[in-house]
Structures are given as structure tokens and as C-alpha cells.
Coordinates of C-alpha atoms and ligand atoms in Angstrom, one line a residue:
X1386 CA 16.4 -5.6 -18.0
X1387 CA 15.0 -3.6 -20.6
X1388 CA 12.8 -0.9 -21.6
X1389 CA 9.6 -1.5 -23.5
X1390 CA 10.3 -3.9 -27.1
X1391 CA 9.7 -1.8 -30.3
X1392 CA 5.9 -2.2 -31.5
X1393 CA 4.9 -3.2 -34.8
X1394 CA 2.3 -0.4 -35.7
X1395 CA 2.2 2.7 -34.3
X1396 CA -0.5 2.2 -31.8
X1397 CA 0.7 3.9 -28.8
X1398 CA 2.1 1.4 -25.9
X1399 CA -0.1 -0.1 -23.9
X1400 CA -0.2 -1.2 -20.2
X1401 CA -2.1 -3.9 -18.5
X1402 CA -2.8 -3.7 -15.1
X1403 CA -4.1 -6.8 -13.1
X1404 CA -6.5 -5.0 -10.7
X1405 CA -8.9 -2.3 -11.3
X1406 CA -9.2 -0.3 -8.0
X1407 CA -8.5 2.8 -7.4
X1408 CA -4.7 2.1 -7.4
X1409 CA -5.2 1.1 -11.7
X1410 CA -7.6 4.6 -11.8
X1411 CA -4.6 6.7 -10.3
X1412 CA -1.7 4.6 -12.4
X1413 CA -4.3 5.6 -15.6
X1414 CA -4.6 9.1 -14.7
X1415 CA -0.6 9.3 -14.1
X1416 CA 0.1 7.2 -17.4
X1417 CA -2.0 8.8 -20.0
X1418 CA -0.4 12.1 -19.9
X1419 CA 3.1 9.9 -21.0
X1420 CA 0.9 9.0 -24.1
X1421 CA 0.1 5.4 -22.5
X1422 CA -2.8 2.8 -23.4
X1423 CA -4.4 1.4 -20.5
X1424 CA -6.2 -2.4 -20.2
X1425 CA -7.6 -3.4 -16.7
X1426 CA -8.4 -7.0 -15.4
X1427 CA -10.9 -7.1 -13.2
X1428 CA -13.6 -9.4 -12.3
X1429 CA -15.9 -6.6 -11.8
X1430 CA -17.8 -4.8 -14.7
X1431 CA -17.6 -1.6 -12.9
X1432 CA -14.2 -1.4 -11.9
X1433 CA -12.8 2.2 -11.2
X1434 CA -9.8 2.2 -13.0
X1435 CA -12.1 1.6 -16.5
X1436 CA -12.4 5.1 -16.4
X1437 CA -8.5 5.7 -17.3
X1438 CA -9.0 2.6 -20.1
X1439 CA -10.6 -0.7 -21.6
X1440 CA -11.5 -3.0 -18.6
X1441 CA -11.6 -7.1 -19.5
X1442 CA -14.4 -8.3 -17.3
X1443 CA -12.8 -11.7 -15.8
X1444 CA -11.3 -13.2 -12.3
X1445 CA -8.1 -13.2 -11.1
X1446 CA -7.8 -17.1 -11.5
X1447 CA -8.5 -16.8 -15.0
X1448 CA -5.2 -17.9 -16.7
X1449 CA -6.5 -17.8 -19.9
X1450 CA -7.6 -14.4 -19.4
X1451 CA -4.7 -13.1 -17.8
X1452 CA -2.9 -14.7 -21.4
X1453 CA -5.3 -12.6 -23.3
X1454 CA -4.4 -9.3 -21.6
X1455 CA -0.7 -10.4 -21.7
X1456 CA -1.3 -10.5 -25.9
X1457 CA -2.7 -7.4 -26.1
X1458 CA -0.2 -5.3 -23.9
X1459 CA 3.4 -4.3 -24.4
X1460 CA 4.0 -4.3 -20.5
X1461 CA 1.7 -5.6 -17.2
X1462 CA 2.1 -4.6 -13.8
X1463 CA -0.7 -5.5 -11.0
X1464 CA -2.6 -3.2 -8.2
X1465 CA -2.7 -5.6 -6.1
X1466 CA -0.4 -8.4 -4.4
X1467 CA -3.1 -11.3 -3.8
X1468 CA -2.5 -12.3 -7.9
X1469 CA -2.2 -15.7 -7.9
X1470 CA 1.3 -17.3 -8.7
X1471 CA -0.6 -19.2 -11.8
X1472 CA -2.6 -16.3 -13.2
X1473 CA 1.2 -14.6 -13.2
X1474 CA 3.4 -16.9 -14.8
X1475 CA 0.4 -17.7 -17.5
X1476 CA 0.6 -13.7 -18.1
X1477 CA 4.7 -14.1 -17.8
X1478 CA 4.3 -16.5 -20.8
X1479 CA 3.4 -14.2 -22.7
X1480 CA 4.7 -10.1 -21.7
X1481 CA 6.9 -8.6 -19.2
X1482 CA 5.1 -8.5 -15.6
X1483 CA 7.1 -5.6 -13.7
X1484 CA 7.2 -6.1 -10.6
X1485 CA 8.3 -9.7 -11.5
X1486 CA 6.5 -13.0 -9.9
X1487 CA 9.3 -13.4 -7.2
X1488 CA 7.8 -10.3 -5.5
X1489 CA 4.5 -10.9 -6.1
X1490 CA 5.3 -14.3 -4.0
X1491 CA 7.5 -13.1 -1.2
X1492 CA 4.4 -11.0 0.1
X1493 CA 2.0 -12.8 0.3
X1494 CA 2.6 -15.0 3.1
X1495 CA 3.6 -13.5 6.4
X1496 CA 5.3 -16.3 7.6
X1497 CA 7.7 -16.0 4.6
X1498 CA 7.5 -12.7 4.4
X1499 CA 8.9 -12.1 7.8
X1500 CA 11.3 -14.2 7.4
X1501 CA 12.8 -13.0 4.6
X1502 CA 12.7 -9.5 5.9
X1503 CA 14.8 -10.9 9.1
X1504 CA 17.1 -12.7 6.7
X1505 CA 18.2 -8.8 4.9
X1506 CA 18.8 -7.1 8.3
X1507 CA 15.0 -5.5 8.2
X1508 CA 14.1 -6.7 11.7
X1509 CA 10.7 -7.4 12.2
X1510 CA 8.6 -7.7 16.1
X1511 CA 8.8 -11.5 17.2
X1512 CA 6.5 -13.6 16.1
X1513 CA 5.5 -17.7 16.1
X1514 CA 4.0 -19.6 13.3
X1515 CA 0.5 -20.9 14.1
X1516 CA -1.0 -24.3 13.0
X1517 CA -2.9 -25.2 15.6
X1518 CA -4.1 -24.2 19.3
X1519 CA -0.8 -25.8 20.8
X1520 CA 1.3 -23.5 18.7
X1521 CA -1.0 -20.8 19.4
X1522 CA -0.3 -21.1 23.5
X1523 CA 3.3 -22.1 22.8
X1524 CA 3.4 -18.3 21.4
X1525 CA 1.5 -16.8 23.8
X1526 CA 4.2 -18.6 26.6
X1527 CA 7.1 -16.8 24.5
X1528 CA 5.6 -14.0 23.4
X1529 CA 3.0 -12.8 26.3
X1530 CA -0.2 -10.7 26.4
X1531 CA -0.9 -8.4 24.2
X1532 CA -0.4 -10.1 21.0
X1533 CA -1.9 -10.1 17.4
X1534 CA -2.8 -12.7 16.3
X1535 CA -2.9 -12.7 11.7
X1536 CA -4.1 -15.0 9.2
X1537 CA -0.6 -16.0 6.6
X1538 CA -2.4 -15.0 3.8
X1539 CA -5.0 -12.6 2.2
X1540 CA -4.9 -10.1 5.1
X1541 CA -5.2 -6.3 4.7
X1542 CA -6.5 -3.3 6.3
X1543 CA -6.7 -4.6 9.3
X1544 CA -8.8 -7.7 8.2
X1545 CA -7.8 -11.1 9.3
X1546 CA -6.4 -10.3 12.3
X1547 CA -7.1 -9.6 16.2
X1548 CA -5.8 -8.0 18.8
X1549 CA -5.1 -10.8 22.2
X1550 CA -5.2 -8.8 25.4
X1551 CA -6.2 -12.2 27.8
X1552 CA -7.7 -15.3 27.8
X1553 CA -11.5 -14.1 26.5
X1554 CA -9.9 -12.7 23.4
X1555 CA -7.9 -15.8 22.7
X1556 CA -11.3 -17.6 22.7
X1557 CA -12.9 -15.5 20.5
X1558 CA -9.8 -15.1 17.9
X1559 CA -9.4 -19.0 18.0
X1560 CA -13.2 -19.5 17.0
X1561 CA -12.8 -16.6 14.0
X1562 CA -9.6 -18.0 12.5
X1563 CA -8.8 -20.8 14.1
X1564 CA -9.3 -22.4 10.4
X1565 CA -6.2 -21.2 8.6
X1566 CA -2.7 -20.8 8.7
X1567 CA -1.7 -18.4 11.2
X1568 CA 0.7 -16.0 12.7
X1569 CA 0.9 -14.8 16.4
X1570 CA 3.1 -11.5 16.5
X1571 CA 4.5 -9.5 19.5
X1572 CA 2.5 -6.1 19.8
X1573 CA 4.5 -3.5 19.1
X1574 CA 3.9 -0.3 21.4
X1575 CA 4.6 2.4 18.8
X1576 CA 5.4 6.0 19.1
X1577 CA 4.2 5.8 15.6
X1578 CA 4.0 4.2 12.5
X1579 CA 5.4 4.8 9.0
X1580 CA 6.0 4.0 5.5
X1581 CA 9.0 4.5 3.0
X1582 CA 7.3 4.5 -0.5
X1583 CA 10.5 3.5 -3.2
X1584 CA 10.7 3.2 -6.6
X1585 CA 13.3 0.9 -8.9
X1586 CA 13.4 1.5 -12.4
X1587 CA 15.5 0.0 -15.7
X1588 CA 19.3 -0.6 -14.4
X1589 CA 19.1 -0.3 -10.9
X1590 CA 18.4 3.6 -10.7
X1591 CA 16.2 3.7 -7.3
X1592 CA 14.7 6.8 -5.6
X1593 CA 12.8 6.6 -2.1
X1594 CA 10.1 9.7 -1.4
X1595 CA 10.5 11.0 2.1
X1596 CA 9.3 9.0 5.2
X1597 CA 5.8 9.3 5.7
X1598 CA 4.2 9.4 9.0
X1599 CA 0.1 6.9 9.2
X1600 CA -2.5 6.9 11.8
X1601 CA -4.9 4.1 11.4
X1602 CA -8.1 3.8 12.6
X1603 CA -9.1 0.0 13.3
X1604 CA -6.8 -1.3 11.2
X1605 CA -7.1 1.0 8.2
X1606 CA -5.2 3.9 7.2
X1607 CA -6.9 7.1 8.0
X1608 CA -4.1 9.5 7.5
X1609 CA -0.8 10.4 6.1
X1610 CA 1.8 12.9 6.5
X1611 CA 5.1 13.3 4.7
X1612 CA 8.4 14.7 6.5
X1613 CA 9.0 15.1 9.9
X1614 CA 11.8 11.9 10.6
X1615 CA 15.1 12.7 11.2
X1616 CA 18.0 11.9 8.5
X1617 CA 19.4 9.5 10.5
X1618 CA 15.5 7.2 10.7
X1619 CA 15.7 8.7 7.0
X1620 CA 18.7 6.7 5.8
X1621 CA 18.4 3.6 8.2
X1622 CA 14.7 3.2 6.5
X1623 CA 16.5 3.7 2.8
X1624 CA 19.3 1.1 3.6
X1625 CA 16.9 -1.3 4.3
X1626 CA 14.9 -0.6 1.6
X1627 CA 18.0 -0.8 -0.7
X1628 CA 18.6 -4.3 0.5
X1629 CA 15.0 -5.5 -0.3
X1630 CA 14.6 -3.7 -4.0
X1631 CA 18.4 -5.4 -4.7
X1632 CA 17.5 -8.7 -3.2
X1633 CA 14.3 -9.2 -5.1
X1634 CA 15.5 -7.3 -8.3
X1635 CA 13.0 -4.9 -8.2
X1636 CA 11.6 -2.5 -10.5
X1637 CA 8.5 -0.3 -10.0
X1638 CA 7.2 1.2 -6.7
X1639 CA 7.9 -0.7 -3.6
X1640 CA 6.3 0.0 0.1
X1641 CA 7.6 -1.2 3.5
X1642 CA 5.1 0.0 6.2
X1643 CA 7.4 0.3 9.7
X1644 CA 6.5 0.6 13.5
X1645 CA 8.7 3.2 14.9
X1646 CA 9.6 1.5 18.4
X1647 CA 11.9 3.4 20.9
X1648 CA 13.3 4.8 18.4
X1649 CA 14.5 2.4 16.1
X1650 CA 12.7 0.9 12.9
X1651 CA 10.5 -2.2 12.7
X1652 CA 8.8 -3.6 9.9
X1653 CA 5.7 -4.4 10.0
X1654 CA 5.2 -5.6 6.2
X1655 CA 6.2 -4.4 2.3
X1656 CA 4.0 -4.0 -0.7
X1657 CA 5.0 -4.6 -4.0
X1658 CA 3.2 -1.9 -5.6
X1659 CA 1.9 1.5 -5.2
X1660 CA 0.5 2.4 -1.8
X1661 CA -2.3 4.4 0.0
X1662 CA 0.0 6.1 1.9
X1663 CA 1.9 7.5 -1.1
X1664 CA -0.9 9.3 -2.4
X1665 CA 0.0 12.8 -1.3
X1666 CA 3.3 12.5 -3.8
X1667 CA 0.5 13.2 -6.4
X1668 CA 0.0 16.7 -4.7
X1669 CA 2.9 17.1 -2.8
X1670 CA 6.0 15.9 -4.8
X1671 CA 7.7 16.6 -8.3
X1672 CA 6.8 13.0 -9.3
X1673 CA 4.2 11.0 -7.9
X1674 CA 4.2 7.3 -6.8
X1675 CA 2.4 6.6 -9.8
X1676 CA 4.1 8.4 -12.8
X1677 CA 7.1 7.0 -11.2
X1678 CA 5.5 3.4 -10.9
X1679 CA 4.8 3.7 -14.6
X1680 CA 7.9 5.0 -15.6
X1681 CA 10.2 2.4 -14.1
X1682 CA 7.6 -0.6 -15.5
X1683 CA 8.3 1.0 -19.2
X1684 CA 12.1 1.9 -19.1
X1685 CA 11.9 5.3 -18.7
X1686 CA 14.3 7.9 -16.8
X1687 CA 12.6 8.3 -13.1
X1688 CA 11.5 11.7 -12.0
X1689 CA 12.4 13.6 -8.9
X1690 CA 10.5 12.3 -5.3
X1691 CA 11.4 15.6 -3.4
X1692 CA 8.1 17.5 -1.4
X1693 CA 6.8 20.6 -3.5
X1694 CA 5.3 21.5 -0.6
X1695 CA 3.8 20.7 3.3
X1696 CA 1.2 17.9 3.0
X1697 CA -1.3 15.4 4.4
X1698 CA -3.7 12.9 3.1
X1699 CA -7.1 12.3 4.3
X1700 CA -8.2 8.9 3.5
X1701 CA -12.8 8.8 2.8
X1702 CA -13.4 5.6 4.5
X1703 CA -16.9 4.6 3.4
X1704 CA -18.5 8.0 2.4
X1705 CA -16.9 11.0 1.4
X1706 CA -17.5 14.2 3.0
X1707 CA -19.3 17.7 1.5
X1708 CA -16.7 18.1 -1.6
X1709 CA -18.1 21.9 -2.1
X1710 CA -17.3 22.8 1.1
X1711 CA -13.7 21.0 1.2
X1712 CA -12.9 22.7 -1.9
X1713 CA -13.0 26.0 -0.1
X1714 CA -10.0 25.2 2.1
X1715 CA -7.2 26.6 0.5
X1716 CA -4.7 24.0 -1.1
X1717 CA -7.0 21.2 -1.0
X1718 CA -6.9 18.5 -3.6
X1719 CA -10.0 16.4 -4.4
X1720 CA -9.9 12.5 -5.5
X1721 CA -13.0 10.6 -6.0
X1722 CA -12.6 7.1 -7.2
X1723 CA -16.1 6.8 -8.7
X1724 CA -16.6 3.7 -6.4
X1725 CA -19.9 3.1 -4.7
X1726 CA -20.2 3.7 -1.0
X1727 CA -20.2 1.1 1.4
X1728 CA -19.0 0.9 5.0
X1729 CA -14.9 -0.1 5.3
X1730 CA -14.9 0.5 1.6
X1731 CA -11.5 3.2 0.4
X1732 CA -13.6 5.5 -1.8
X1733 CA -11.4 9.1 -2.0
X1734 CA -8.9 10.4 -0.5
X1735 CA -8.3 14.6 -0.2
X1736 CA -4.6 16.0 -0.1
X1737 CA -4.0 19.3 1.8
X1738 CA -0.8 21.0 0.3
X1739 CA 0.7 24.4 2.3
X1740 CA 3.3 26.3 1.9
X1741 CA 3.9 26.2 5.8
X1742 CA 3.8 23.7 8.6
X1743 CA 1.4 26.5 10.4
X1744 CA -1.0 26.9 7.2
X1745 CA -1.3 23.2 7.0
X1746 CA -2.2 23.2 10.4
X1747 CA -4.9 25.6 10.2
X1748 CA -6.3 23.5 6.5
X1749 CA -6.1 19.9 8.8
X1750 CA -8.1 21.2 11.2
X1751 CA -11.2 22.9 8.9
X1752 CA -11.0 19.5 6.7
X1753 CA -11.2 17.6 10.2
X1754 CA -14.3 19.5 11.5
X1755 CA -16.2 18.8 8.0
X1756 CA -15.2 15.5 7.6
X1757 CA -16.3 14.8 11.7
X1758 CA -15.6 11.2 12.7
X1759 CA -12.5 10.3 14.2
X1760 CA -10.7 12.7 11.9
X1761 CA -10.2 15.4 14.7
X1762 CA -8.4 13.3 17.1
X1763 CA -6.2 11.8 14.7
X1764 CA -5.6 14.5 13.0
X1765 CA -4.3 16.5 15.9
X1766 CA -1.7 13.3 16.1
X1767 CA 0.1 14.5 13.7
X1768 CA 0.7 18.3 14.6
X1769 CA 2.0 17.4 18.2
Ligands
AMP2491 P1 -1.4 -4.9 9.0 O1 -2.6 -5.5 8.4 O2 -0.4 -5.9 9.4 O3 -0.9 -3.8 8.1 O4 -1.9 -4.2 10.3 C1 -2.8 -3.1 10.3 C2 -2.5 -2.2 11.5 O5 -2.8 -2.9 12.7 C3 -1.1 -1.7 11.6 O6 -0.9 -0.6 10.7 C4 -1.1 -1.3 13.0 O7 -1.7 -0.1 13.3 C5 -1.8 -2.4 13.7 N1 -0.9 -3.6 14.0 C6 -0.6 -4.6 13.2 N2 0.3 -5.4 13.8 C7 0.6 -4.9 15.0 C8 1.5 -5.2 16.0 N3 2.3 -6.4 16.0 N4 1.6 -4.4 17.1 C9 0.9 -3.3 17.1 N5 0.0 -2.9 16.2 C10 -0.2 -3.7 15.1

């Protein structure tokens, strides 16, 4: 491993980012203040992240383009896990990718996923490999009603999958995906659900931010609240992220998303890159998910991933709420990806920060009211 080559000019170093959502905007807006050069791929023209650098216009299958960005970065890194195996090892030809292709790959199939996961000692809910409708009742013999049943690939934010509470809904699922490759999985009854955000940088040096309590809504992640886990659900969710970062050689920022079951830790699924539900470390923590995700990728020392403060994230799911008004909640922090609205689509997120569980309390439930919705229920969820 290594840090970033010596360049031959003195054109400051310059990252490429396969991706440019709102994950590239916030890895810009981290990245610039280290004196960093930013170069999105993207097949759209207005991508968010071009506002944080130069945006090549192309798809994600474009090999040739994904060589192009390669020559004209010192370092690439990706936003988001569905990058083809090809467009990767044509960019790998070329410049360091960090995290490498063998991550990128271990995601994104569930089948292997999950079993990989298994094969460390992260223990995952039971599951059985669909192909067809005999496997699909073979599972349901093993694994019972309720069950979820979730395409192998290309599935996120609740998308691709359904939930199988009887015979009607087994009917209905078969006819929406009984086309691809499939996995049935046990439903988990939760107490909740969480996510240990980690970061691997040059040499092995890791550092995990704390636990981080979610509430989804349908699928998608509506909220997220640091803290609050014991050490002891602390360090079982560190070990077993320690044995995944070592296992795949890791460096940059790593997710695994967990069901807390009874107590005791289940995975539901990792990320190789930055996640939604880090994005109150930008507000709430000396070094945010994204500084750190750029400092690992260049070989730089990591910063610290302690809470500054109270916190909770409020994810805008398909419009964003008044921002004047928000902004007069004390401790609130405003991002706006500059991305159209549409129904489903992540366009902002707002971060309360407090100096008190009680204040942060009292912030949650004024940013609740204005933002309506679901946000008052769920909200509460989190300050039982
Ligand atoms: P995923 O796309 O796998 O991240 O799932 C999105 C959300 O659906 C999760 O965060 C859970 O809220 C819910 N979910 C997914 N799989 C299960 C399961 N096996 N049991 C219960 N809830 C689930």
C-alpha cells in the first residue's frame, strides 16, 4: 500500500470519483479544503457532485471512459457499489481504485455477500437462494411466514425486494421478480436497526465512528442517531468489522448496516463506501465520514471519529422542508444537494447537533412538526 505517487507538475492532486450523487458532492466539499482536485463520472450532465469539480458526462459501462478519468487522476474511489467489475479493472489499468475491485465485487450479490459475511463470524438472518418457484417454496418450508423476499443484485433502499406475510403476497412478489436471481431471507423482528460506519487507511490504521441507531420508512432511511449502544454491542460490532476491513484489505470508509435482534448483532448488508447514515459525523464528529474516506484513499494520517456533540440526521426524502424556518432551530445544519425533486428521490439531509440529550430532544421535535410526514412518529423512536 501506498500513499499518493509524486506528480509531475505541480498541479494539485486530483481525485476521481465514479458516481456523481450526493455522496461525490459531500466527498468534494470534504476534499477541497485538503487542497484536492475533484473529476466526477457520471452519466448524467447534471450530476450534484459537479458542483465540488469537473463532471465527465458518460455511463458507468463506459470502459473507455472510465480509462480516460483513470489518466487524468492521481487516485479514484467510487460513490456507489453497482460499478461494474469491467468499468473497474479498465480504470485499475490505469490508477489506483481505493476501495480495490475485490470489494466492489463482494457486495454486490447478496447471495455472496451473505455468505461471505457467515464465513468471518458476522452472522447474518437465514436465508435460501432463489432460482425458481420450487426454491422459492422450498424456503418458505424452512424458513416460514414472514419472509423477504430480495433480488441478488442491484437492490437498495428498499427497492427490489418484498415483504411475504402469506400466500397472496407470494403471488404478487413472484409475478414482480420472479425474473431474476433471488434471495428469500428470514424476517428479522428488530428492536432496532444500526450501522457501524469504519474507515481503513494506508497500513492498516482503522477507526470505527460510534454505533449509529436508523429508522427507515418503507425501505429507506429516514433517520439517524449516533450513541446510545452499550460498549459491549460497541466492540462486538468493531470486531466484526475488523474481520471484514482485514479480510478484504480494505482502505477507505466501510459500512455494515445490522439488525439488532434480542440483543445480539445481525447483519443485514455492508457498503463499501461512504454511507447515508454517516452523515451526521459531518456535524457531529471531529472528522467526518468523508474527510476520512478521502484521507485513507490518498495516504494520509486519519482524523479522530469521536461525537463533538449530541446528534441526529434527518434524511429530505423527495422534497425538502421550509429551510428558513429550520434554520431557526438552534444547532441545525442545512445540506441541500442541488438535485431536483422527485418522489423516493434523497435530496438533503438536516443534522441537529446539542449539547444535551434533553436540548436535542426539544430541536427533533420542532424539525419533526415542520417537516410533518412520518417524521414525528419516527422521530419519537429514537428518544424512548
Ligand atoms: P435492505 O435493502 O436490505 O437494506 O433493506 C432495507 C430495509 O428493509 C432494512 O433497513 C429493514 O428496515 C428492512 N428489512 C430488510 N430485510 C429485512 C429482514 N430480513 N427482516 C426485517 N426487515 C428487513
Amino acid at each position: 500500500m501506498t500513499g499518493l505517487p509524486k506528480r509531475p507538475n505541480s498541479r494539485p492532486a486530483r481525485i476521481g470519483v465514479l458516481g456523481g450523487g450526493q455522496l461525490g458532492r459531500m466527498l468534494g466539499l470534504a476534499g477541497i479544503p485538503l487542497g484536492f482536485q475533484f473529476l466526477f463520472l457520471d452519466p448524467s450532465a447534471d450530476a450534484c457532485a459537479g458542483a465540488t469539480g469537473e463532471l465527465l458526462q458518460a455511463g458507468f459501462d463506459d470502459s473507455e471512459a472510465a480509462r480516460e478519468l483513470a489518466e487524468r487522476v492521481d487516485v479514484a474511489t467510487f460513490d456507489f457499489e453497482n460499478v461494474s467489475r469491467q468499468t473497474a479493472s479498465a480504470l485499475t489499468e490505469k490508477c489506483a481504485l481505493y476501495p480495490a475491485p475485490n470489494a466492489l465485487g463482494a457486495g454486490q450479490d447478496r447471495a455472496e455477500e451473505k455468505a461471505l459475511l457467515n464465513s468471518l463470524g458476522i452472522n447474518v438472518a437465514p436465508y435460501h437462494l432463489v432460482s425458481g418457484r420450487t426454491d422459492l417454496l422450498e424456503g418458505l418450508e424452512k424458513l416460514g411466514y414472514p419472509a423477504v423476499l430480495k433480488t441478488r443484485r442491484l437492490g437498495y433502499d428498499g427497492k427490489g425486494q418484498v415483504v411475504l406475510r402469506d400466500q397472496e403476497d407470494l403471488e404478487r412478489a413472484w409475478q414482480k421478480l420472479g425474473d431474476f436471481e433471488l434471495v428469500l431471507e428470514a424476517f428479522v423482528p428488530f428492536e432496532a436497526e444500526c450501522s457501524l460506519v469504519a474507515v481503513r487507511g494506508l497500513g492498516g490504521e482503522t477507526r470505527t465512528w460510534p454505533l449509529t441507531r436508523n429508522v427507515h420508512s418503507n425501505g429507506i432511511l429516514m433517520l439517524s442517531r449516533p450513541g446510545g449502544f452499550d460498549d459491549a454491542l460497541q466492540s462486538e460490532a468493531e470486531q466484526k468489522m475488523q474481520a471484514l476491513l482485514e479480510h478484504l484489505d480494505y482502505r477507505g470508509v466501510l459500512t455494515i448496516e445490522f439488525f439488532v435482534s434480542r440483543g445480539q448483532l445481525l447483519a443485514n448488508e455492508f457498503a463499501p463506501r461512504v454511507h447515508n447514515s454517516g452523515h451526521w459525523t459531518i456535524d457531529g464528529a471531529a472528522c467526518s465520514q468523508f474527510e476520512n474516506h478521502v484521507r485513507a484513499i490518498t495516504g494520509l494520517p486519519l482524523g479522530e471519529t469521536g461525537m463533538t456533540s449530541h446528534s441526529l440526521m434527518f434524511n429530505w426524502i423527495g422534497e425538502l422542508p421550509d429551510r428558513d424556518r429550520a434554520l431557526e432551530i438552534p444547532g441545525l445544519h442545512w445540506h441541500d444537494y442541488g438535485k431536483s425533486p422527485r418522489p423516493g428521490r434523497k435530496i438533503g439531509h438536516a443534522t441537529l447537533t446539542a449539547d444535551s440529550a434533553e436540548q436535542l430532544e426539544l430541536s427533533a421535535r420542532r424539525l419533526a412538526e415542520l417537516a410533518g410526514g412520518e417524521f414525528p412518529e419516527l422521530s419519537a423512536k429514537l428518544f424512548d
